[in-house]
PDB file of N, CA and C and ligand atoms in Angstrom:
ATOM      1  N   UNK X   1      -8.875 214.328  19.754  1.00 86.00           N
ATOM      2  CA  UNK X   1      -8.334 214.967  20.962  1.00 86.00           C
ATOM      3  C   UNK X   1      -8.570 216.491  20.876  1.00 86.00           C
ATOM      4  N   UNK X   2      -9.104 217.294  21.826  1.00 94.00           N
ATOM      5  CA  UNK X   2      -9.426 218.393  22.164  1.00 94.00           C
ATOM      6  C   UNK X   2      -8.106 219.398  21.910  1.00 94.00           C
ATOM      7  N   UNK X   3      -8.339 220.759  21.708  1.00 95.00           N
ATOM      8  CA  UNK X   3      -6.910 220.986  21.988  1.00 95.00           C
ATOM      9  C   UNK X   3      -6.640 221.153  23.272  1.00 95.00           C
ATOM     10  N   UNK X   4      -7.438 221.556  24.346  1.00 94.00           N
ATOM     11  CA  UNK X   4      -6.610 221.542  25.662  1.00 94.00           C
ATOM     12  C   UNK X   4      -6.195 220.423  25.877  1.00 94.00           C
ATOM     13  N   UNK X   5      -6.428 218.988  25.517  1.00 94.00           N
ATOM     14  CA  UNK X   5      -6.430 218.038  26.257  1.00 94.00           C
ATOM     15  C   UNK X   5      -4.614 217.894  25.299  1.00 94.00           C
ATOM     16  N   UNK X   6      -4.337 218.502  23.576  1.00 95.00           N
ATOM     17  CA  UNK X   6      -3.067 218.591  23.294  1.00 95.00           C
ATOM     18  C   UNK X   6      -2.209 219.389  24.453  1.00 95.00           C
ATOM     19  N   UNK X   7      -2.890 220.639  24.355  1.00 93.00           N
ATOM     20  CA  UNK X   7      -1.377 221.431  25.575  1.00 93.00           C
ATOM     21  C   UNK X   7      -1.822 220.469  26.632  1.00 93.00           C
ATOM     22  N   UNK X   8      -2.532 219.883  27.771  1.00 90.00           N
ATOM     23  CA  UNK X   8      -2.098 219.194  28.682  1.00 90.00           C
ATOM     24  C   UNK X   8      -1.474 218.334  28.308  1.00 90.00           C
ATOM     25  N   UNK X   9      -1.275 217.383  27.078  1.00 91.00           N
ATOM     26  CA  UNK X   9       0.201 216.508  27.090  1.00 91.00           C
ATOM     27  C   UNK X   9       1.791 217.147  26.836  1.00 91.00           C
ATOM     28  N   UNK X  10       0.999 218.223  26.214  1.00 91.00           N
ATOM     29  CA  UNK X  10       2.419 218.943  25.690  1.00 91.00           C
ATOM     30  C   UNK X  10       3.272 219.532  26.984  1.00 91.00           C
ATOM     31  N   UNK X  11       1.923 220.268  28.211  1.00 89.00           N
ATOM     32  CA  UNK X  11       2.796 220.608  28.998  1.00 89.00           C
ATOM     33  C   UNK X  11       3.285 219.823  30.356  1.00 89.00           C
ATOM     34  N   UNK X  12       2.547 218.142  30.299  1.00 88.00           N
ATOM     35  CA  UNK X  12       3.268 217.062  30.672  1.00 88.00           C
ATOM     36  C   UNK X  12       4.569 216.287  30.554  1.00 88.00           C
ATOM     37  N   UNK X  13       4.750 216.573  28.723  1.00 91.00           N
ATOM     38  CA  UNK X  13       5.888 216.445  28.150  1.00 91.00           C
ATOM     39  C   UNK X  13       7.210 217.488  28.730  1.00 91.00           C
ATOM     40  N   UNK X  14       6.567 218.288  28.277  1.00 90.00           N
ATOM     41  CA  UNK X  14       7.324 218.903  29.272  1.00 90.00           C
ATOM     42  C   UNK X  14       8.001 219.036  30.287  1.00 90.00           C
ATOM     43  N   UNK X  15       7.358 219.191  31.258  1.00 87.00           N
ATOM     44  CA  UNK X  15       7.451 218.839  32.705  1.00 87.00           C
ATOM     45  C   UNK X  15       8.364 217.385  32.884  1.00 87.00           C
ATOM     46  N   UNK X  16       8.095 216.712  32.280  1.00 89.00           N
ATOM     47  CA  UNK X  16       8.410 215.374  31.752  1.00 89.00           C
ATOM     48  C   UNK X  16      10.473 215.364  31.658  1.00 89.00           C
ATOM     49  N   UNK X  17      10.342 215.666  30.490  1.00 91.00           N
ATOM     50  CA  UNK X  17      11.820 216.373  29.789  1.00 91.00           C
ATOM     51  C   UNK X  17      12.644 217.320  31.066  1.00 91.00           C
ATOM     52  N   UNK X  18      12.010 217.906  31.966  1.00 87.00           N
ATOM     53  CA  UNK X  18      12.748 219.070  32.407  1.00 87.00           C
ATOM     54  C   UNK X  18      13.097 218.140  33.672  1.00 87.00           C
ATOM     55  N   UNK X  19      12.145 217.464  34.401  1.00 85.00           N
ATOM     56  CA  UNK X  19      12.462 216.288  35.292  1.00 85.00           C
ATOM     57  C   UNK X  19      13.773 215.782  34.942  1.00 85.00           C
ATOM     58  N   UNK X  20      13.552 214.763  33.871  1.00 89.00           N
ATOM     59  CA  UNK X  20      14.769 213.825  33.657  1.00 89.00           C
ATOM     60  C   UNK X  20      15.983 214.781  33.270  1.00 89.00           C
ATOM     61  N   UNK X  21      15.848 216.008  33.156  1.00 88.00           N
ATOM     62  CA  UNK X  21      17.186 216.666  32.826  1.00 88.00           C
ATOM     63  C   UNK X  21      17.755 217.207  33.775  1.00 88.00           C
ATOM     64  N   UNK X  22      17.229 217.462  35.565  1.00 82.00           N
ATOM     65  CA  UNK X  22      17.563 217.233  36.438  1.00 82.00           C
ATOM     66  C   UNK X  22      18.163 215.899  37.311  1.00 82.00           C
ATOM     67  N   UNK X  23      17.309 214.953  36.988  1.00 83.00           N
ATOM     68  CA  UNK X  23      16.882 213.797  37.412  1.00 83.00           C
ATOM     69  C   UNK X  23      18.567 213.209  37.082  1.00 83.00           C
ATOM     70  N   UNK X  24      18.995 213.050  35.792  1.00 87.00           N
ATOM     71  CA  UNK X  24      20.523 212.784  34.935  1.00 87.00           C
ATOM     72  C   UNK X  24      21.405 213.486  35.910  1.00 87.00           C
ATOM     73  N   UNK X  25      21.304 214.820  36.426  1.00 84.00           N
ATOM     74  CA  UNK X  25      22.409 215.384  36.561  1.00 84.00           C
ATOM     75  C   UNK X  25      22.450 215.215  38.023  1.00 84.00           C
ATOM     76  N   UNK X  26      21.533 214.721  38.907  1.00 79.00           N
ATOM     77  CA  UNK X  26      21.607 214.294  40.088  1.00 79.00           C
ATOM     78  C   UNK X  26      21.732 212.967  40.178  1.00 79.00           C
ATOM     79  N   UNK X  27      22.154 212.572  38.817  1.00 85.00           N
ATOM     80  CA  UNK X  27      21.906 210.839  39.173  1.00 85.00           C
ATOM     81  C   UNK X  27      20.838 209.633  39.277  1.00 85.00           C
ATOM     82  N   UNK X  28      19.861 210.344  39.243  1.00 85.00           N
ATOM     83  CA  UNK X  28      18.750 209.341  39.520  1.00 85.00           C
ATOM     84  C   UNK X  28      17.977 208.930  37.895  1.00 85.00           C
ATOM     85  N   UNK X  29      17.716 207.757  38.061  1.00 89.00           N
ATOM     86  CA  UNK X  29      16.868 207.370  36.385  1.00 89.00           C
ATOM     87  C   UNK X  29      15.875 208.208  35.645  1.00 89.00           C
ATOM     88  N   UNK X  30      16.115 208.458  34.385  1.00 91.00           N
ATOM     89  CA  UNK X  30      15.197 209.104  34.125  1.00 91.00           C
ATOM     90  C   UNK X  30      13.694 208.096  34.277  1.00 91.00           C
ATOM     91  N   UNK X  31      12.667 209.245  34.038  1.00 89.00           N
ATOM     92  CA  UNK X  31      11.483 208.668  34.302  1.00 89.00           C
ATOM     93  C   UNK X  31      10.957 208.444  32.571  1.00 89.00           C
ATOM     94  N   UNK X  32       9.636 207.218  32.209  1.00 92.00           N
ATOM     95  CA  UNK X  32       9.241 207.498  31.385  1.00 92.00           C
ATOM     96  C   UNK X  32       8.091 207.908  31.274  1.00 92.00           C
ATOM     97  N   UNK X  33       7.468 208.178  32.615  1.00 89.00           N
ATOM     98  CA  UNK X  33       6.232 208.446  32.644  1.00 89.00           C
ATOM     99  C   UNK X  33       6.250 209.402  34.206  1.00 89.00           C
ATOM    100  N   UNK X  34       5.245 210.631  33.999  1.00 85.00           N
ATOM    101  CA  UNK X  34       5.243 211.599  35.437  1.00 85.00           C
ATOM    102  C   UNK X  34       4.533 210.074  36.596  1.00 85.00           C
ATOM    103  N   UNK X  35       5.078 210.882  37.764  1.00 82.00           N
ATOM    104  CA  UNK X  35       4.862 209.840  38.978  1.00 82.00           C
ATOM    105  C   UNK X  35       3.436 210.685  39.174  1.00 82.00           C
ATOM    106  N   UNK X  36       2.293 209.502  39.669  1.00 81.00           N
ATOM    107  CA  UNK X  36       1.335 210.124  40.249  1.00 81.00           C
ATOM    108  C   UNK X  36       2.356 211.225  41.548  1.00 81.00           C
ATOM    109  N   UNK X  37       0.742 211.940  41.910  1.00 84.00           N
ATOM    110  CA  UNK X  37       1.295 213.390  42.305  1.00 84.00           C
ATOM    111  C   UNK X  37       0.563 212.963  43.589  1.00 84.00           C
ATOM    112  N   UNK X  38       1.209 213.512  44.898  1.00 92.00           N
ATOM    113  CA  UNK X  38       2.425 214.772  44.886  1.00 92.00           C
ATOM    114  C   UNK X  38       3.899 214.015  45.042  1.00 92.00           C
ATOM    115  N   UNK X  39       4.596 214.716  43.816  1.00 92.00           N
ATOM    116  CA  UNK X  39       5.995 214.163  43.469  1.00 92.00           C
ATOM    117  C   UNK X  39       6.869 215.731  43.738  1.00 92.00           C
ATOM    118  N   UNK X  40       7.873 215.748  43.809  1.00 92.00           N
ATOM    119  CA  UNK X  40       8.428 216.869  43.920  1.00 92.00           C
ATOM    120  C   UNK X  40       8.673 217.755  42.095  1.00 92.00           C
ATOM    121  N   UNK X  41       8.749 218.629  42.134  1.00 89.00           N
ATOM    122  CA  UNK X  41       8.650 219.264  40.888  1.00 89.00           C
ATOM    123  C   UNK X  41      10.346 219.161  40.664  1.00 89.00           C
ATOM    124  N   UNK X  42      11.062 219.294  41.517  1.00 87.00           N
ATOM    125  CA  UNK X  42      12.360 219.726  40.791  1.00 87.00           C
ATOM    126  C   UNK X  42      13.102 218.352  40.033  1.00 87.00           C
ATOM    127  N   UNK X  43      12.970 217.055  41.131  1.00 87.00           N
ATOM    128  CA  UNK X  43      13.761 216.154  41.019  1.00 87.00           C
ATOM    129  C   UNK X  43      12.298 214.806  40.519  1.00 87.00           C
ATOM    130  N   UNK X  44      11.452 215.477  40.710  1.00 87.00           N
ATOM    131  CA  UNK X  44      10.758 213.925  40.623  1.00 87.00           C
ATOM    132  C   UNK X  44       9.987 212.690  40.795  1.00 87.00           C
ATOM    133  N   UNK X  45      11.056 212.396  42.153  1.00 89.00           N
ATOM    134  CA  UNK X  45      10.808 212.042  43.125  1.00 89.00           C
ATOM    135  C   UNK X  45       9.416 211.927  43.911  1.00 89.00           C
ATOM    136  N   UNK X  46       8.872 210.966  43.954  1.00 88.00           N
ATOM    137  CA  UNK X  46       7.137 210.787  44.374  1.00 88.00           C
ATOM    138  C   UNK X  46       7.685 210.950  46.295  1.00 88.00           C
ATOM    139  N   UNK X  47       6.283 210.734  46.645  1.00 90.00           N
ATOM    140  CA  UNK X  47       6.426 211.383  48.575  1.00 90.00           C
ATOM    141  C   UNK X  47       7.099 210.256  48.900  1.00 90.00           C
ATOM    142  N   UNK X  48       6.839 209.046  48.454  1.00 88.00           N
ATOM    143  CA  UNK X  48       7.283 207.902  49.134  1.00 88.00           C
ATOM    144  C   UNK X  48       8.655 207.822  48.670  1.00 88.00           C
ATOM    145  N   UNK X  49       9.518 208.597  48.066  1.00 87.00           N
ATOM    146  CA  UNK X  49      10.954 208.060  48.103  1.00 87.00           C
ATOM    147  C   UNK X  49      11.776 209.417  48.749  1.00 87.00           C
ATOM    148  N   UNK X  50      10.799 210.420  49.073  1.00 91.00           N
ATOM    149  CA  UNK X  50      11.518 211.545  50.071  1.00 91.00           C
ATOM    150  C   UNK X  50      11.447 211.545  51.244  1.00 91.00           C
ATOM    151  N   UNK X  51      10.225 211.191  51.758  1.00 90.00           N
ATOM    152  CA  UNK X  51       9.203 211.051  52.609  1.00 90.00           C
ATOM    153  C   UNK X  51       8.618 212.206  53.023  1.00 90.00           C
ATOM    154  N   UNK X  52       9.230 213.461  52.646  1.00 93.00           N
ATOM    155  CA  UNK X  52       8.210 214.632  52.780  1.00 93.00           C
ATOM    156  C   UNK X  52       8.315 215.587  51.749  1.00 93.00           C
ATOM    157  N   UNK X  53       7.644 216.724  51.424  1.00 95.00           N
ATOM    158  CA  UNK X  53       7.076 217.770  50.332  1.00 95.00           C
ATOM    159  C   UNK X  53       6.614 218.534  51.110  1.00 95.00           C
ATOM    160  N   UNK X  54       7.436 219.750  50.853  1.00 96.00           N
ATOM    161  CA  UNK X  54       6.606 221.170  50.826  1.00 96.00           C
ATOM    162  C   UNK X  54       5.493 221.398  50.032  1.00 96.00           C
ATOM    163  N   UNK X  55       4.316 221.818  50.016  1.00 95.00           N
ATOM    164  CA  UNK X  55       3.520 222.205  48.822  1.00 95.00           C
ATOM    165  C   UNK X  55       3.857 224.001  48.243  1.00 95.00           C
ATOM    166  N   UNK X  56       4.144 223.952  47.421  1.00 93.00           N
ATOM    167  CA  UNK X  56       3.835 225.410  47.052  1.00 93.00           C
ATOM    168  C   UNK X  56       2.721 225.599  45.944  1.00 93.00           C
ATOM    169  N   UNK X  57       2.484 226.668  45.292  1.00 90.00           N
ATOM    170  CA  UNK X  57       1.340 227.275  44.428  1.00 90.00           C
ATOM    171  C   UNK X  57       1.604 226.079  43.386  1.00 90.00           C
ATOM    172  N   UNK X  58       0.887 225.059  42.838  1.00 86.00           N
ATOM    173  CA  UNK X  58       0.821 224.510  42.165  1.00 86.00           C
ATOM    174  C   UNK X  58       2.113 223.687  41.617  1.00 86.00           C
ATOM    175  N   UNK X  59       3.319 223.249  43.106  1.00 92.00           N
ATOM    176  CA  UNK X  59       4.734 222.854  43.257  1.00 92.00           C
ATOM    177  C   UNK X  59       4.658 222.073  43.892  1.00 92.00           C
ATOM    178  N   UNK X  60       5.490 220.911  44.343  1.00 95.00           N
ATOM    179  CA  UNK X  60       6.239 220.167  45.464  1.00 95.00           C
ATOM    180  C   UNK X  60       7.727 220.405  45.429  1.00 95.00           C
ATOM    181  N   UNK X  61       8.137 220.398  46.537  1.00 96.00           N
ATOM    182  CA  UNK X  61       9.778 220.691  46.810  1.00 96.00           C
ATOM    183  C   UNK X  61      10.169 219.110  47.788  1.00 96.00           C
ATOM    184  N   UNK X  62      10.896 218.389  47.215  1.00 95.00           N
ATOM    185  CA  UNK X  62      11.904 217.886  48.543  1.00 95.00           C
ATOM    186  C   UNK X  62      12.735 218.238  49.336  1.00 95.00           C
ATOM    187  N   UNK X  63      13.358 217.935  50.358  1.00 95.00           N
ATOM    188  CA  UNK X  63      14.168 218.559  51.284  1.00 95.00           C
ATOM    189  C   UNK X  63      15.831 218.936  50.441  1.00 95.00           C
ATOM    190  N   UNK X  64      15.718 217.695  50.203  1.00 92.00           N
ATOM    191  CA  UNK X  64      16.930 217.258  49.072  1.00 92.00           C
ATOM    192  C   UNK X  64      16.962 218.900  48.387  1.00 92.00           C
ATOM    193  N   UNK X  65      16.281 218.755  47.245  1.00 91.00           N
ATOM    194  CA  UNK X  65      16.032 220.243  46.460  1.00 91.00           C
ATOM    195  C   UNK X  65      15.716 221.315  46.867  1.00 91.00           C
ATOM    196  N   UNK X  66      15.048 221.637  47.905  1.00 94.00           N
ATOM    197  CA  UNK X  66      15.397 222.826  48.926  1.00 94.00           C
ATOM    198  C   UNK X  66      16.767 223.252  49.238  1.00 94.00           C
ATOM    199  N   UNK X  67      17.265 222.120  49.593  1.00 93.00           N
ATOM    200  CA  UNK X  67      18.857 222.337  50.129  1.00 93.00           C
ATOM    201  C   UNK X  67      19.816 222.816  49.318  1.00 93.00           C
ATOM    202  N   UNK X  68      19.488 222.051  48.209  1.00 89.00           N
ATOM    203  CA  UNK X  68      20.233 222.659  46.754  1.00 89.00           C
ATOM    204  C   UNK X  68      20.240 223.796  46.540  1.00 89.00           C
ATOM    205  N   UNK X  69      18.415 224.438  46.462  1.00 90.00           N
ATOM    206  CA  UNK X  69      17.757 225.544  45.938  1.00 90.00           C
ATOM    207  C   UNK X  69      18.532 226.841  46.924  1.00 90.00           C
ATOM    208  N   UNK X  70      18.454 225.928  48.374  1.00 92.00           N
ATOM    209  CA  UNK X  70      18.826 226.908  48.871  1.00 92.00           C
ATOM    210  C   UNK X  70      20.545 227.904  49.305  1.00 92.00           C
ATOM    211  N   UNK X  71      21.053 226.296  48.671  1.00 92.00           N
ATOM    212  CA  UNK X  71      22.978 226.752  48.904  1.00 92.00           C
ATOM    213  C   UNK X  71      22.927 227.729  47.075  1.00 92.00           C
ATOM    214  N   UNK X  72      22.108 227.516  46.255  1.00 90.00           N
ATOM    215  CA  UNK X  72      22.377 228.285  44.906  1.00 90.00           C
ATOM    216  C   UNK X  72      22.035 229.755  45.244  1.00 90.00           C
ATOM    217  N   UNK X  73      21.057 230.134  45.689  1.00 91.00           N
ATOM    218  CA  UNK X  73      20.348 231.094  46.427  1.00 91.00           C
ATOM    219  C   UNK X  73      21.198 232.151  47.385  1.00 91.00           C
ATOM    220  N   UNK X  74      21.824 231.098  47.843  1.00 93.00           N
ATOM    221  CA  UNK X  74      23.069 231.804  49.024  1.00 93.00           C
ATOM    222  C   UNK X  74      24.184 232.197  47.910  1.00 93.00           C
ATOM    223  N   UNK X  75      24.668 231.355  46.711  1.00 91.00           N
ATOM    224  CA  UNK X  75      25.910 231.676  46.483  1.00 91.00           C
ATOM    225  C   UNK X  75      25.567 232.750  45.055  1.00 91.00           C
ATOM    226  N   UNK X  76      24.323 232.763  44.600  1.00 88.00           N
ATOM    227  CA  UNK X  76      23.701 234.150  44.095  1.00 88.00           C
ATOM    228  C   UNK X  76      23.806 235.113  44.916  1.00 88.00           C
ATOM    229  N   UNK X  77      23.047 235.941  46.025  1.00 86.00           N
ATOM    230  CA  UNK X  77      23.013 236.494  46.581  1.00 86.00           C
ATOM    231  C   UNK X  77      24.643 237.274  47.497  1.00 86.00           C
ATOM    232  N   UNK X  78      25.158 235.835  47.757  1.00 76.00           N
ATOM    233  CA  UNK X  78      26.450 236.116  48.794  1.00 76.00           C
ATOM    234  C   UNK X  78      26.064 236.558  50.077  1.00 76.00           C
ATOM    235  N   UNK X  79      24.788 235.830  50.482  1.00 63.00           N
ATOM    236  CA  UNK X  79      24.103 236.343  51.593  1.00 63.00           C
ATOM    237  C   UNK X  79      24.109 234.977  52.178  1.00 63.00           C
TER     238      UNK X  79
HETATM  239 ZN1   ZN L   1      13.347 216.972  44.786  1.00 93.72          ZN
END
């Protein structure tokens, strides 16, 4: 194995780990494997169980996690 082809698992693993440690605290199963893409980055979640995704720079957002993103955002700010 190449080493890029190590950091691309490592930073799958990753990605991986940081999922299901959202994924737990919203309730939903962890995963054992990334969902083909486009899945949302925060929660997981593939298109077909949101039914839509924002794309950002190399991101997906669900509405779900927007909403979140965006009441944390508000109660940072106080705006
Ligand atoms: Zn999400």
């Amino acid at each position: 194995m190449s080493d890029q082809e190590i950091e691309k698992r490592l930073a799958e693993k990753e990605l991986l780990d940081a999922l299901n440690g959202i994924r737990t605290i919203e309730g939903f199963p962890p995963l054992s494997e990334l969902p083909e893409p486009p899945f949302c980055s925060f929660c997981g979640r593939a298109k077909n169980e949101v039914g839509a995704l924002v794309e950002g720079h190399n991101a997906y957002i669900c509405a779900q996690c927007a909403a979140e993103a965006r009441r944390l955002l508000l109660r940072e700010t106080g705006r």
